[in-house]
Amino acid sequence: MGGKDFSGEKDEIFCGVFDGHGPLGHKVSCHVRDALPSKLSYLLKEPEMVDYYSSSSDEDEDADHVDSSHNEANTQNSFSSFSLWKKCFVKAFKEMDRELYLDSTVDSFCSGSTAVTVLKKGEHLIIANLGDSRAVLCTRNQKNQLVPVQLTVDLKPNLPGEAERIRSYNGRVFAREEEPDVYRLWMADEDCPGLAMSRAFGDFCLKNFGLSSTPKVSYRELAEEDEFVVLATDGVWDVLSNKEVIKIVASAGKRSMAAKLLVRRASRAWKFQHPTAKADDCAAICLFFKSSSSVVRNSWPKMTLRRTDIVSQKKLKAAPARHAGHETTKTKPQTTAEASSEEEWNALKGVSRVNSIVKLPRFSSVKSGKKTSRDQNGQAI
């Protein structure tokens, strides 16, 4: 944690959730959780180290996205450094993927991890998403009611832009008969591995077939009516709507329990909605923008935990915000993670998703992957 904020600047907070998949997804996601923050922090301190990728196809593919309440002109006026910050995120994610590729201790040929991260700098919020986890903001409308604003897009293989990129690399996108609503990414000449997302760290068996490690980066200027943001894995969003999620978080008696309450509710929803299926892994982190004393309570009834609500759930990678300061400061945001406040953020354990991939390739070894793997610019890595 240390005595300074994320990259040494005041009121600068970073948090993220990393969801592993594949045989060694838990190791991949733990490695990303431990290494990515320091890479990003270093780049933010040394902006001149960032390459601008001016001719990169990823630039066209991932044009800056600004929340619907802010057009691009306003973004540039209010936060002229956003373009540079986006480059820092893209470079940090690329370096992270390359490190995984070169690390012989972590077999990431058929295993990988998603990432949804948020960096808050004063009133500026930068969101970077890789995969199918999600970030949702809770704000208030003109009637002072809490409403959700989805900040990220679930990056699935059947999205038009994602499918076009995948097919340009000779990858295939289709859904199996037994799960017609789940589109997956497949190799060109073999029905494997069937990855249920279009972007991820690792999974080098698919990097030649359109899988990207470039995050979608977006920006939002925070307003007085914005209350908090929730980052969570797809296991949460598969069974709870955006509105249900912010309602659960807002109803928590203590902010330190908000993310834990959300995970328990999601686990309970899995058992109710899919009684014969194994629940997907659920992890969440909540970043509050205001001190608890300044929050106006909503009119929703307070939810209470009953014994039947408590479902054993293995921990995923939720990296709490890295900052320091006095908790009594009114403007200081507060964060909660699935782990208790006594646990160090790097002590959280991880597990792999259940149905992210269908079948491993016949040559599933890191050594085989290193001969052909490349990034989305067609460069060997």
XYZ file of C-alpha atoms in Angstrom:
381
model
C 0.000 0.000 0.000
C 2.656 2.531 0.944
C 2.310 6.180 1.822
C 1.577 7.526 -1.640
C -1.283 7.185 -4.060
C -1.126 4.872 -7.082
C 1.633 6.578 -9.111
C 2.721 9.112 -6.523
C -0.009 11.632 -7.311
C -2.685 12.710 -4.843
C -6.231 11.402 -5.249
C -5.118 8.798 -7.784
C -6.655 5.363 -7.273
C -6.392 2.150 -9.301
C -8.529 -0.960 -8.896
C -9.335 -3.981 -11.027
C -10.820 -7.464 -11.248
C -9.087 -10.304 -13.135
C -10.949 -13.485 -14.107
C -8.875 -16.537 -15.070
C -9.944 -19.307 -17.449
C -8.422 -22.517 -18.754
C -6.437 -25.207 -16.898
C -4.024 -22.682 -15.340
C -6.222 -19.601 -15.442
C -5.843 -19.054 -11.710
C -2.070 -18.702 -12.103
C -2.391 -16.398 -15.106
C -4.867 -14.087 -13.388
C -2.799 -13.971 -10.191
C 0.288 -13.074 -12.220
C -1.592 -10.319 -14.062
C -3.044 -8.997 -10.812
C 0.411 -8.755 -9.248
C 2.307 -7.348 -12.247
C -0.063 -5.103 -14.220
C -0.490 -2.302 -11.620
C 3.262 -1.709 -11.341
C 3.655 -1.638 -15.137
C 0.895 0.935 -15.480
C 2.190 2.995 -12.557
C 5.657 3.138 -14.112
C 4.299 4.289 -17.468
C 2.173 6.963 -15.828
C 5.270 8.321 -14.114
C 7.283 8.196 -17.346
C 4.869 9.242 -20.119
C 7.725 9.812 -22.533
C 8.273 6.030 -22.477
C 4.943 5.451 -24.220
C 4.977 4.653 -27.935
C 2.126 6.278 -29.800
C 1.409 3.386 -32.183
C 0.416 6.010 -34.753
C 0.227 3.466 -37.561
C -1.243 0.634 -35.495
C -4.448 -1.006 -36.662
C -5.450 -1.185 -32.993
C -5.871 2.584 -33.019
C -8.601 2.366 -35.638
C -10.138 -0.623 -33.940
C -10.182 0.963 -30.494
C -11.036 4.603 -31.053
C -11.451 6.606 -27.857
C -14.839 6.011 -26.290
C -16.437 8.705 -24.185
C -19.505 8.184 -22.036
C -22.736 9.314 -23.685
C -23.005 12.265 -21.318
C -19.700 13.676 -22.593
C -18.781 14.237 -26.215
C -15.197 13.986 -27.443
C -14.721 17.746 -27.663
C -15.695 18.177 -24.022
C -13.405 15.319 -23.100
C -10.398 16.950 -24.714
C -11.215 20.278 -23.069
C -11.706 18.819 -19.599
C -8.982 16.196 -19.742
C -6.430 16.947 -22.444
C -4.171 14.109 -21.274
C -6.695 11.340 -21.979
C -5.047 10.321 -25.259
C -1.699 9.900 -23.520
C -3.265 7.985 -20.641
C -4.933 5.673 -23.123
C -1.524 4.966 -24.678
C -0.197 4.108 -21.210
C -2.971 1.570 -20.662
C -2.526 -0.007 -24.098
C 1.235 -0.273 -23.663
C 0.938 -1.692 -20.128
C -1.510 -4.367 -21.314
C 0.731 -5.253 -24.271
C 3.787 -5.523 -22.014
C 1.808 -7.681 -19.595
C 0.824 -10.074 -22.369
C 4.389 -10.276 -23.631
C 5.649 -11.023 -20.115
C 3.188 -13.907 -19.860
C 4.390 -15.215 -23.204
C 8.031 -15.197 -22.096
C 7.396 -16.568 -18.592
C 8.224 -20.282 -18.618
C 6.787 -20.735 -15.112
C 3.217 -19.885 -16.208
C 1.778 -21.999 -19.037
C -0.566 -19.527 -20.712
C -0.805 -21.242 -24.103
C -4.351 -22.483 -23.408
C -5.051 -20.438 -20.273
C -5.683 -16.744 -19.839
C -7.396 -13.970 -17.929
C -9.780 -11.093 -18.476
C -9.271 -7.688 -16.857
C -11.530 -4.760 -16.067
C -9.715 -1.849 -14.436
C -10.477 1.699 -13.363
C -8.089 4.556 -12.679
C -9.547 7.543 -10.832
C -7.534 10.751 -10.961
C -9.410 13.537 -9.245
C -12.676 13.896 -11.137
C -11.440 11.860 -14.102
C -12.245 8.176 -14.549
C -10.334 6.048 -17.079
C -11.700 2.560 -17.706
C -9.803 -0.238 -19.477
C -11.545 -3.500 -20.323
C -10.188 -6.756 -21.732
C -12.735 -9.564 -22.009
C -16.234 -10.051 -20.634
C -16.041 -8.611 -17.124
C -17.903 -5.322 -16.661
C -17.783 -1.888 -15.009
C -21.049 -0.173 -14.028
C -21.407 3.298 -12.542
C -24.138 4.232 -10.068
C -25.406 7.789 -10.453
C -28.533 9.792 -9.601
C -31.110 11.063 -12.070
C -33.095 14.298 -11.862
C -35.510 12.634 -9.428
C -32.589 11.730 -7.142
C -33.071 8.032 -7.915
C -30.097 5.711 -8.274
C -29.615 4.519 -11.858
C -26.887 2.377 -13.492
C -24.628 3.496 -16.335
C -22.680 0.700 -18.026
C -19.129 1.903 -18.675
C -17.810 -1.088 -20.641
C -18.918 -3.416 -23.422
C -18.792 -7.186 -22.887
C -16.207 -8.159 -25.501
C -17.744 -11.291 -26.990
C -16.654 -12.922 -30.286
C -19.987 -12.225 -32.023
C -19.781 -8.426 -31.708
C -19.521 -7.124 -35.307
C -16.142 -5.433 -34.900
C -14.689 -8.326 -32.920
C -15.971 -10.959 -35.362
C -14.549 -9.016 -38.312
C -11.096 -8.911 -36.727
C -11.203 -12.605 -35.805
C -12.194 -13.671 -39.320
C -9.476 -11.482 -40.832
C -7.027 -13.706 -38.922
C -8.778 -16.866 -40.184
C -10.344 -17.519 -36.804
C -13.925 -18.756 -36.627
C -16.924 -17.565 -34.618
C -19.951 -19.777 -34.058
C -22.191 -21.202 -31.345
C -22.645 -24.912 -30.723
C -26.071 -26.532 -31.023
C -26.195 -27.304 -27.295
C -25.613 -23.626 -26.381
C -26.997 -21.541 -29.286
C -26.659 -18.235 -27.415
C -22.957 -18.610 -26.566
C -20.691 -17.582 -29.438
C -17.087 -18.702 -29.177
C -13.722 -18.145 -30.828
C -12.291 -21.219 -32.587
C -9.070 -22.037 -34.402
C -9.122 -22.163 -38.209
C -8.920 -25.922 -38.733
C -9.830 -27.445 -35.371
C -12.944 -27.140 -33.197
C -11.026 -25.864 -30.196
C -10.599 -24.191 -27.802
C -13.948 -22.376 -28.134
C -13.095 -19.286 -26.076
C -16.183 -17.342 -24.970
C -14.522 -13.915 -25.270
C -12.670 -12.008 -27.977
C -9.921 -10.358 -25.891
C -7.789 -11.708 -23.074
C -4.325 -11.986 -21.609
C -2.597 -15.252 -22.502
C -4.437 -17.879 -24.609
C -1.543 -17.805 -27.075
C -3.009 -20.705 -29.037
C -5.531 -18.131 -30.340
C -3.375 -15.027 -30.808
C -2.824 -16.063 -34.458
C -6.592 -16.301 -34.925
C -7.792 -12.870 -33.837
C -7.680 -12.926 -30.037
C -6.498 -9.471 -28.912
C -4.706 -8.222 -25.805
C -5.515 -4.574 -26.589
C -7.974 -3.152 -24.040
C -10.960 -0.994 -24.832
C -10.195 2.271 -23.042
C -12.879 4.843 -22.237
C -13.259 7.995 -20.176
C -15.842 9.703 -17.998
C -15.675 12.979 -16.132
C -17.257 12.415 -12.735
C -20.147 14.618 -11.659
C -21.623 15.450 -8.265
C -24.449 12.952 -8.772
C -22.082 9.991 -9.346
C -21.946 7.712 -6.285
C -19.788 4.639 -6.959
C -18.554 2.195 -9.589
C -18.758 -1.605 -9.461
C -16.255 -3.880 -11.215
C -17.288 -7.531 -11.400
C -16.673 -10.736 -13.326
C -19.200 -12.084 -15.805
C -20.413 -14.588 -13.215
C -22.119 -11.680 -11.434
C -23.621 -10.068 -14.542
C -24.884 -13.405 -15.899
C -27.456 -13.621 -13.105
C -27.943 -10.022 -11.939
C -28.896 -6.962 -13.989
C -27.019 -3.665 -13.757
C -29.922 -2.198 -11.787
C -29.994 -5.117 -9.364
C -26.250 -4.824 -8.771
C -26.266 -1.136 -7.826
C -29.330 -1.714 -5.660
C -27.539 -4.453 -3.718
C -24.376 -2.378 -3.273
C -26.321 0.727 -2.207
C -28.284 -1.307 0.351
C -25.197 -2.630 2.159
C -25.154 -1.584 5.801
C -21.379 -1.092 5.670
C -19.316 -0.186 2.640
C -16.711 -2.724 3.700
C -19.386 -5.399 3.162
C -20.795 -4.137 -0.154
C -18.729 -6.301 -2.527
C -19.058 -9.361 -0.298
C -22.832 -8.901 -0.165
C -22.941 -8.609 -3.959
C -20.961 -11.835 -4.456
C -23.219 -13.679 -2.019
C -26.334 -12.440 -3.801
C -24.893 -13.513 -7.158
C -24.039 -16.958 -5.780
C -27.564 -17.296 -4.446
C -29.005 -16.204 -7.812
C -26.948 -18.873 -9.580
C -28.406 -21.586 -7.344
C -31.932 -20.288 -7.931
C -31.727 -19.639 -11.696
C -29.506 -22.606 -12.614
C -30.080 -25.259 -9.921
C -28.476 -28.083 -11.943
C -25.457 -26.103 -13.175
C -22.206 -25.290 -11.435
C -22.087 -21.597 -10.566
C -19.615 -19.442 -12.460
C -16.969 -17.718 -10.386
C -17.977 -14.351 -8.946
C -15.724 -11.518 -7.795
C -16.401 -7.814 -7.359
C -14.889 -4.587 -6.100
C -16.674 -1.308 -5.322
C -15.122 2.150 -5.523
C -17.087 4.853 -3.680
C -16.561 8.482 -4.678
C -17.858 10.200 -1.528
C -17.431 9.845 2.198
C -20.231 7.889 3.855
C -21.330 10.963 5.821
C -22.052 12.904 2.612
C -24.194 10.236 0.946
C -27.949 10.767 0.808
C -29.623 7.442 1.542
C -31.888 6.063 -1.155
C -35.435 4.907 -0.571
C -34.774 1.215 -1.191
C -35.381 -1.108 1.760
C -32.226 -2.285 3.434
C -31.272 -5.855 2.560
C -30.282 -8.190 5.365
C -28.299 -11.395 5.116
C -29.930 -14.607 6.173
C -28.139 -17.872 6.756
C -29.340 -19.168 3.376
C -27.698 -16.180 1.632
C -24.192 -17.243 2.601
C -22.811 -19.403 -0.202
C -19.212 -20.584 -0.143
C -17.462 -18.835 -3.016
C -13.782 -19.129 -3.933
C -11.986 -15.812 -4.279
C -10.960 -14.407 -7.618
C -8.542 -11.633 -8.267
C -9.892 -8.324 -7.052
C -7.147 -5.741 -6.752
C -8.306 -3.107 -4.252
C -7.555 0.510 -4.958
C -3.965 1.373 -4.168
C -3.930 4.614 -2.241
C -3.257 6.066 1.175
C -4.766 8.848 3.260
C -7.015 9.577 6.207
C -10.361 7.817 6.172
C -12.042 10.864 7.638
C -11.299 13.011 4.575
C -14.692 13.809 3.063
C -13.549 13.842 -0.553
C -11.501 10.674 -0.286
C -13.151 7.724 -2.117
C -13.547 4.467 -0.257
C -13.162 0.997 -1.704
C -14.309 -2.457 -0.745
C -13.237 -5.807 -2.132
C -14.430 -9.349 -1.692
C -11.655 -9.930 0.838
C -11.883 -8.529 4.341
C -10.074 -5.272 5.075
C -7.429 -7.155 7.072
C -6.274 -9.128 4.021
C -3.508 -7.818 1.783
C -4.671 -7.337 -1.802
C -1.935 -9.582 -3.165
C -2.943 -12.434 -0.871
C -6.230 -13.119 -2.654
C -6.458 -16.514 -4.309
C -7.924 -17.295 -7.701
C -9.887 -19.947 -9.513
C -10.639 -20.530 -13.161
C -13.958 -20.090 -14.892
C -15.908 -23.240 -15.614
C -17.114 -22.852 -19.206
C -14.787 -20.304 -20.802
C -13.251 -22.905 -23.097
C -14.647 -26.120 -24.566
C -11.688 -28.217 -25.729
C -7.909 -27.915 -25.568
C -5.879 -28.081 -28.802
C -3.989 -31.312 -29.449
C -0.661 -29.458 -29.294
C -1.408 -27.530 -26.099
C 2.075 -26.549 -24.979
C 3.740 -23.216 -24.546
C 6.630 -24.299 -26.731
C 4.325 -24.955 -29.682
C 2.612 -21.614 -29.230
C 5.815 -19.597 -29.180
C 6.640 -20.637 -32.721
C 3.605 -18.946 -34.215
C 2.017 -16.563 -31.715
C 1.747 -12.917 -32.720
C -0.116 -9.851 -31.631
C -2.878 -8.103 -33.570
C -0.349 -6.104 -35.589
C 0.994 -9.370 -36.974
C 4.283 -8.939 -35.123
C 5.964 -11.877 -33.437
C 5.988 -11.659 -29.661
